[in-house]
Coordinates of C-alpha atoms and ligand atoms in Angstrom, one line a residue:
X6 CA 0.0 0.0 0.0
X7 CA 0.7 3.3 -0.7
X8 CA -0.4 6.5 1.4
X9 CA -2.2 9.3 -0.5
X10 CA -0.4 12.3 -1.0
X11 CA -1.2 15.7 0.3
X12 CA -0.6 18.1 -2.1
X13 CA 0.7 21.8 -0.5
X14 CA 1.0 23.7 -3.6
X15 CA -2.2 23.0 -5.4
X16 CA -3.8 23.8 -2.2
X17 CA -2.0 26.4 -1.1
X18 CA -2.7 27.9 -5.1
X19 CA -6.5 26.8 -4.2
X20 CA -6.4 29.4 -1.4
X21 CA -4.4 32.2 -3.1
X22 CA -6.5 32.4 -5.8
X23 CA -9.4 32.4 -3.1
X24 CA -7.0 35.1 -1.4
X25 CA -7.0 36.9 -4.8
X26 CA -10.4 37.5 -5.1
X27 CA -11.0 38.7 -1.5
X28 CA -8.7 41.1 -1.9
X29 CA -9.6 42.8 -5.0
X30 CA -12.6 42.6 -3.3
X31 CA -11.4 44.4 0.2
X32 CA -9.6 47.0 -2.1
X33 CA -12.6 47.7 -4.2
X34 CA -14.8 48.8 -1.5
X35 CA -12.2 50.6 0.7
X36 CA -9.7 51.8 -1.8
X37 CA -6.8 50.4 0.6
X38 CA -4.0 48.1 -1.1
X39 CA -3.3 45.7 2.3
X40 CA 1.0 45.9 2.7
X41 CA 3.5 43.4 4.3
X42 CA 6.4 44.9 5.1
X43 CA 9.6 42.3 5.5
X44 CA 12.5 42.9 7.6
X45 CA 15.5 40.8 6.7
X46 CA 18.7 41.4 8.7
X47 CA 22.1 39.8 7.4
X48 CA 22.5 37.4 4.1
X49 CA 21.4 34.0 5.5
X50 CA 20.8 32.8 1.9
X51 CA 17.7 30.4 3.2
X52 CA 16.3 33.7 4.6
X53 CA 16.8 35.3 1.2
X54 CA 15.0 32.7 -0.3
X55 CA 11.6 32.7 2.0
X56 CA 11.7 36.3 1.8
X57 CA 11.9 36.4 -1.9
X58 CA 9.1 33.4 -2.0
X59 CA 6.4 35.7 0.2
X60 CA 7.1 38.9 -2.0
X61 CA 6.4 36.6 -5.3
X62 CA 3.4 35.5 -4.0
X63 CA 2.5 38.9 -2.6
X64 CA 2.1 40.1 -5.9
X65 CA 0.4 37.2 -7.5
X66 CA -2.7 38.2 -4.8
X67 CA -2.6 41.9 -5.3
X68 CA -0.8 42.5 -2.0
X69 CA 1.6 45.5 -1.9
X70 CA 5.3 44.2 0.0
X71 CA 8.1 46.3 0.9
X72 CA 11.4 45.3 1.8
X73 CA 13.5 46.3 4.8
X74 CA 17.0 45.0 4.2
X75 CA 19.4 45.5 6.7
X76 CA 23.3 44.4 7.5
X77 CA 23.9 41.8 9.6
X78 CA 25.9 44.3 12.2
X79 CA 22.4 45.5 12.7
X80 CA 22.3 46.7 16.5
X81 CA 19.2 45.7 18.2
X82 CA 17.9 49.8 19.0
X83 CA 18.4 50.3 15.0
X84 CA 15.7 47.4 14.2
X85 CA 13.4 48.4 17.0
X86 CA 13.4 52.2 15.5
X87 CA 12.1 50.6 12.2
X88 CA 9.7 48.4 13.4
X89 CA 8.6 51.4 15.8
X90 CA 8.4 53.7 12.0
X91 CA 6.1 50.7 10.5
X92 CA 4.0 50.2 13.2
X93 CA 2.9 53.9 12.8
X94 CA 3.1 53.6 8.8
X95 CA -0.5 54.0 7.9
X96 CA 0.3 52.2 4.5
X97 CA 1.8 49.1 6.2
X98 CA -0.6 46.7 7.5
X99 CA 1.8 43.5 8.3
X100 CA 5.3 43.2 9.5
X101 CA 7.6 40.2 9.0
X102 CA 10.9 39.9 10.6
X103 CA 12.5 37.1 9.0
X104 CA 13.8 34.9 11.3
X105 CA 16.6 33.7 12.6
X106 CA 18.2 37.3 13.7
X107 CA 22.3 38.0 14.3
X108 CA 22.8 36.7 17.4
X109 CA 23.3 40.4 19.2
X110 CA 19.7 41.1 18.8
X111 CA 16.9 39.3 21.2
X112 CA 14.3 38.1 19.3
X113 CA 11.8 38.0 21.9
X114 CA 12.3 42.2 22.1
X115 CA 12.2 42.4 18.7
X116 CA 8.7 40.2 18.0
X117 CA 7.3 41.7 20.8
X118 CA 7.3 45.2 19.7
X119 CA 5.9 44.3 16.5
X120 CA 2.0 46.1 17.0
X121 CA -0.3 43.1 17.5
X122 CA -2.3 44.6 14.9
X123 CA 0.4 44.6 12.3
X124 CA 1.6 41.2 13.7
X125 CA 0.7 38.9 10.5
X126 CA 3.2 35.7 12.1
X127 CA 0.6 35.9 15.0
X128 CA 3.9 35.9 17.2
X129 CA 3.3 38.5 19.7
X130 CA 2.0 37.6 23.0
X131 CA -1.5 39.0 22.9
X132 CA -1.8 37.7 19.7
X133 CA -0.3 33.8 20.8
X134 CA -3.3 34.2 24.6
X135 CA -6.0 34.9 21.8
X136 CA -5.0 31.6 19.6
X137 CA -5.0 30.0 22.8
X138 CA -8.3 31.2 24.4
X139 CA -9.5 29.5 21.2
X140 CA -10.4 33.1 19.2
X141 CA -7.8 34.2 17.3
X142 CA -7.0 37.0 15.7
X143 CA -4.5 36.1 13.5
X144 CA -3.5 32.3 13.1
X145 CA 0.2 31.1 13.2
X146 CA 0.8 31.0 9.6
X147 CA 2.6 27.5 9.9
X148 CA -0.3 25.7 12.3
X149 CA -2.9 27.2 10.1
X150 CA -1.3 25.8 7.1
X151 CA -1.6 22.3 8.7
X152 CA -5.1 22.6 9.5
X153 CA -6.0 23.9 6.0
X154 CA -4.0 20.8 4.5
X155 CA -6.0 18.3 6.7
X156 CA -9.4 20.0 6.1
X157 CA -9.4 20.4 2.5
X158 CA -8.6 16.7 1.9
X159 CA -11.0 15.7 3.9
X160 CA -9.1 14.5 7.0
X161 CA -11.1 15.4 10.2
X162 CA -9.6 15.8 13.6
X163 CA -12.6 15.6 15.7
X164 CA -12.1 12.9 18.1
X165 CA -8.8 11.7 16.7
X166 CA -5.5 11.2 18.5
X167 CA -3.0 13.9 17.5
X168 CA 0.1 13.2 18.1
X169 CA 2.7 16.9 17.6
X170 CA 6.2 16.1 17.7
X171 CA 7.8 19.8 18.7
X172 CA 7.0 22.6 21.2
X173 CA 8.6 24.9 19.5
X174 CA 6.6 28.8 20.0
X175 CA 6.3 28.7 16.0
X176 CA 4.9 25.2 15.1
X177 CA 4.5 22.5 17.5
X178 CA 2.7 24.7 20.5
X179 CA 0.3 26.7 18.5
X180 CA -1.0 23.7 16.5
X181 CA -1.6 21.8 19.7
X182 CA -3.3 24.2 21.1
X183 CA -5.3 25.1 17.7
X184 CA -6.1 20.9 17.2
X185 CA -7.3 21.1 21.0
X186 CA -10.1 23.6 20.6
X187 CA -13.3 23.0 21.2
X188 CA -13.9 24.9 17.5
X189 CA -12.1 26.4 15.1
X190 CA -12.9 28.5 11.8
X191 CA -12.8 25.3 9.8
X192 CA -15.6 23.9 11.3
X193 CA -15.3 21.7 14.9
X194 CA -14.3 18.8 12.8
X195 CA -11.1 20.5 12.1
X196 CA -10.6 20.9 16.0
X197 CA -11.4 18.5 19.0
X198 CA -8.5 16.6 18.5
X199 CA -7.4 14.8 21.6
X200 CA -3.7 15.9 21.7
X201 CA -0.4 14.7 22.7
X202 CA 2.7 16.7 22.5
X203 CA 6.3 14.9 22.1
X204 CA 9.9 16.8 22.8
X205 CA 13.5 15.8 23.3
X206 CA 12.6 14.8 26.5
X207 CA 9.7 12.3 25.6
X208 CA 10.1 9.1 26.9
X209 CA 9.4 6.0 24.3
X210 CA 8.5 8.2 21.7
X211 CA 7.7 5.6 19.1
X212 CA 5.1 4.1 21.2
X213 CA 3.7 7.4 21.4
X214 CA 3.9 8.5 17.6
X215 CA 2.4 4.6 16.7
X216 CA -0.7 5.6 18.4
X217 CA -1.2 8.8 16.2
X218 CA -4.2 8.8 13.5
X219 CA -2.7 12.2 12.9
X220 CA 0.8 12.5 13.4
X221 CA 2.6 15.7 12.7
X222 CA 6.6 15.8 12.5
X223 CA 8.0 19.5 13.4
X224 CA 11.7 18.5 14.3
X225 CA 13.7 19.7 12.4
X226 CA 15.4 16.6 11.8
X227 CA 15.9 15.0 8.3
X228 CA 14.5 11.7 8.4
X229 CA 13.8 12.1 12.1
X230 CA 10.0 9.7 11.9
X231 CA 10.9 6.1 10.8
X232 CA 8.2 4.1 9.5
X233 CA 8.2 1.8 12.7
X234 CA 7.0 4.9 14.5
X235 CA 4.0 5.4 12.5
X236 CA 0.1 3.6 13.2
X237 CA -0.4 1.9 9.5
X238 CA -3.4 3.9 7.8
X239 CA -2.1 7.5 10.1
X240 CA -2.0 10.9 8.4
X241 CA 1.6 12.2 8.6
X242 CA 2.1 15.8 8.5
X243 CA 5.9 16.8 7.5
X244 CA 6.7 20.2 8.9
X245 CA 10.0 19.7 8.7
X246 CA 12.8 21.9 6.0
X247 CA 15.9 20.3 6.2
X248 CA 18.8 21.3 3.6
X249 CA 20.7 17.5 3.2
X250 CA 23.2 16.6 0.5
X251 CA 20.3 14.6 -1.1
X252 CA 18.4 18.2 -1.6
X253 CA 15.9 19.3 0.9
X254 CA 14.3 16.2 3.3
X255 CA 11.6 16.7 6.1
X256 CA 11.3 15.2 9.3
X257 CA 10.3 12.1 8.4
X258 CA 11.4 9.5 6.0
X259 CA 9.1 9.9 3.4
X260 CA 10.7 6.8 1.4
X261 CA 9.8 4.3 4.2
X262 CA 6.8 6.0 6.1
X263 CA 4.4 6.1 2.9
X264 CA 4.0 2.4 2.6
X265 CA 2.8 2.3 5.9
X266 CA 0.9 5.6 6.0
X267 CA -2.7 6.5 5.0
X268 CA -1.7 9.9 3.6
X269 CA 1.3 11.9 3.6
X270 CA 2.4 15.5 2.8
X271 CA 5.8 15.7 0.7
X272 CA 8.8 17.8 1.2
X273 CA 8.8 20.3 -0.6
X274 CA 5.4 20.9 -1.9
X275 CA 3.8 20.0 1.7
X276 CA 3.1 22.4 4.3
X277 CA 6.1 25.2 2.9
X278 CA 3.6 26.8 0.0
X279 CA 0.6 26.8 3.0
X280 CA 2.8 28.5 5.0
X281 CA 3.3 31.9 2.4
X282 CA -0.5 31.2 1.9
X283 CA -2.0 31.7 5.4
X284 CA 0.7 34.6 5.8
X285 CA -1.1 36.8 3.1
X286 CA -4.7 36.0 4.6
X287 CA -3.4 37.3 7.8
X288 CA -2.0 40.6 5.7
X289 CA -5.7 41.0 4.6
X290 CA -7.0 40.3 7.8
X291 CA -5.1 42.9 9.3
X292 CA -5.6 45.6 6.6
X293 CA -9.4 44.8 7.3
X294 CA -8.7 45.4 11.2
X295 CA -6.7 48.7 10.7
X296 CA -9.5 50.0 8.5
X297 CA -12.9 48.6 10.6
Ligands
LIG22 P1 12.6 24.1 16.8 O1 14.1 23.7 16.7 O2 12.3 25.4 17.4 O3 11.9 23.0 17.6 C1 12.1 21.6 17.4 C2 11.3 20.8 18.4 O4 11.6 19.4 18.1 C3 11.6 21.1 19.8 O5 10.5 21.2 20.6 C4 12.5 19.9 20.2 O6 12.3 19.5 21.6 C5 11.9 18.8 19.3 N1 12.9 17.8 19.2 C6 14.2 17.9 18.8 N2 14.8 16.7 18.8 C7 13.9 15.8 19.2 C8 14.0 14.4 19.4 N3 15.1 13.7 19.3 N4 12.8 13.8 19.8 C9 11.7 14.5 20.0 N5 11.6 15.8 19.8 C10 12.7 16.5 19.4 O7 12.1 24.0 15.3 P2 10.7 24.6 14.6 O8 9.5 24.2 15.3 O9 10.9 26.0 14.4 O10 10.8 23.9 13.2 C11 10.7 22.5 13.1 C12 11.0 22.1 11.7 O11 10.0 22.7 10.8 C13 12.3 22.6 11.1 O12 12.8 21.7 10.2 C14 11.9 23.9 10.4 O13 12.8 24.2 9.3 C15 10.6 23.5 9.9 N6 9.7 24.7 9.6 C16 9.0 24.6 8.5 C17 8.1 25.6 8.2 C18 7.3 25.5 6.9 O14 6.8 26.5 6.4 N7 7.1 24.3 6.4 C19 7.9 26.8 9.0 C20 8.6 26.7 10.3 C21 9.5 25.6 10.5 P3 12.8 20.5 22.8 O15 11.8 21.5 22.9 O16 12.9 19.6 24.0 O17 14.2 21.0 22.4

């Protein structure tokens, strides 16, 4: 047997062109373009790419971008004035600071002073206690993409068992907590998951993973889920980018795992193009907000 594939990008082009519409519609009625403004600091090349991915598909949905490149010497006061200018920037309606930063800036500083109205990655803490009282504002972009993938191929997570491998403040914690709810914006059969969350310190982690229905991989390990961790017939969600000799791999062994899966997303073409997706719905959503 082999396990369905998932299949990110003609989803993720499903919801842009969905995305398209609504906002040609938004601009229509309230003559306001919706902005994301991207921060990059330094030349991390994987950075450059992601960036250069989000402005692409910024213009393919009528979404203005800007980007705010600046050296990797960058001191930490020198970011915060900028993100202080865009915050006040009627024009701007989303700010992205590409992640990771040079090591003398704090990233929690930095994401924190990002208004939570303009905060599109749905990182700052208001924003992360409003995904977690179950009514969000603006959903983590990666999560969200996740959710979207399961729910528009039919996979329902009401009443299943969940399993997240990763805590991380980006991936793993948000989606446990968004699987969790009682509802969600999908519908409650994209939510009510019963959900178990794995780490480094999990002890006998392949018994856990094998009693996943829905088992999601955010690691960032290549190869990391071996098919004798995975329940035959399971959903298996790769979150994972890794860059490997072979190209880039996710977290699980795709190989090995998708003749004992049910259905599996690939790497690339998985979660990666949701990702980009659910970050322009949160520019719109935000452009809405700041013009209510
Ligand atoms: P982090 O490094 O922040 O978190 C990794 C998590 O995996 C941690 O919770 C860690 O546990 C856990 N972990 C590490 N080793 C093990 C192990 N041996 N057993 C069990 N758990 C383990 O990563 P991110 O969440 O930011 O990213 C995860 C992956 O997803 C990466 O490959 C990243 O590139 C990718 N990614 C992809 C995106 C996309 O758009 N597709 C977007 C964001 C990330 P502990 O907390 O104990 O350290």
């Amino acid at each position: 047997m082999t396990a369905r594939l998932l299949d990110g990008k003609a989803i993720a082009s499903e919801i842009r062109e969905e995305l398209a519409k609504d906002v040609a519609a938004f601009t229509q009625c309230s003559g306001v373009t919706p902005c994301l403004a991207a921060i990059l600091v330094g030349d991390d090349p994987a950075s450059d790419v992601y960036v250069r991915n989000k402005r692409r598909a910024c213009e393919k949905t009528g979404v203005d971008s800007q980007l705010h490149r600046l050296p990797v010497e960058t001191k930490e006061d020198e970011l915060l004035a900028l993100i202080g200018a865009l915050n006040t920037a009627a024009s701007v309606h989303g700010i992205l600071v590409q992640l990771p930063l040079p090591k003398q800036i704090d990233e929690t500083r930095v994401l924190d002073a990002v208004h939570a109205l303009k905060d599109v990655d749905s990182f700052h803490p208001e924003n992360v206690g409003l995904v977690s009282q179950g009514r969000p504002r603006f959903l983590p972009c990666t999560p969200h993409g996740c959710m979207q993938i399961l729910h528009r191929s039919g996979i329902e997570a009401s009443g299943k068992h969940a399993v997240v491998v990763g805590r991380s403040e980006i991936v793993g914690k948000p989606l446990a907590s968004m699987l969790v709810q009682r509802n969600s914006h999908l519908g409650p059969t994209a939510a009510n998951a019963t959900v178990t969350v794995c780490h480094s310190r999990t002890a006998n982690l392949a018994e856990i993973t094998r009693q996943a229905d829905i088992l999601v991989a955010a690691i960032g390990q290549a190869k990391f889920i071996t098919a004798d961790m995975v329940k035959p017939g399971a959903t298996v969600i790769d979150v994972g980018i890794n860059r490997t000799e072979e190209g880039l791999v996710g977290d699980v062994d795709f190989d090995a795992v998708k003749k004992i899966a049910g259905t599996i997303t690939p790497v690339p073409g998985g979660v990666g193009p949701l990702t980009i997706a659910m970050l322009l719905a949160n520019t719109l959503t935000a452009a809405k907000l700041q013009n209510a």
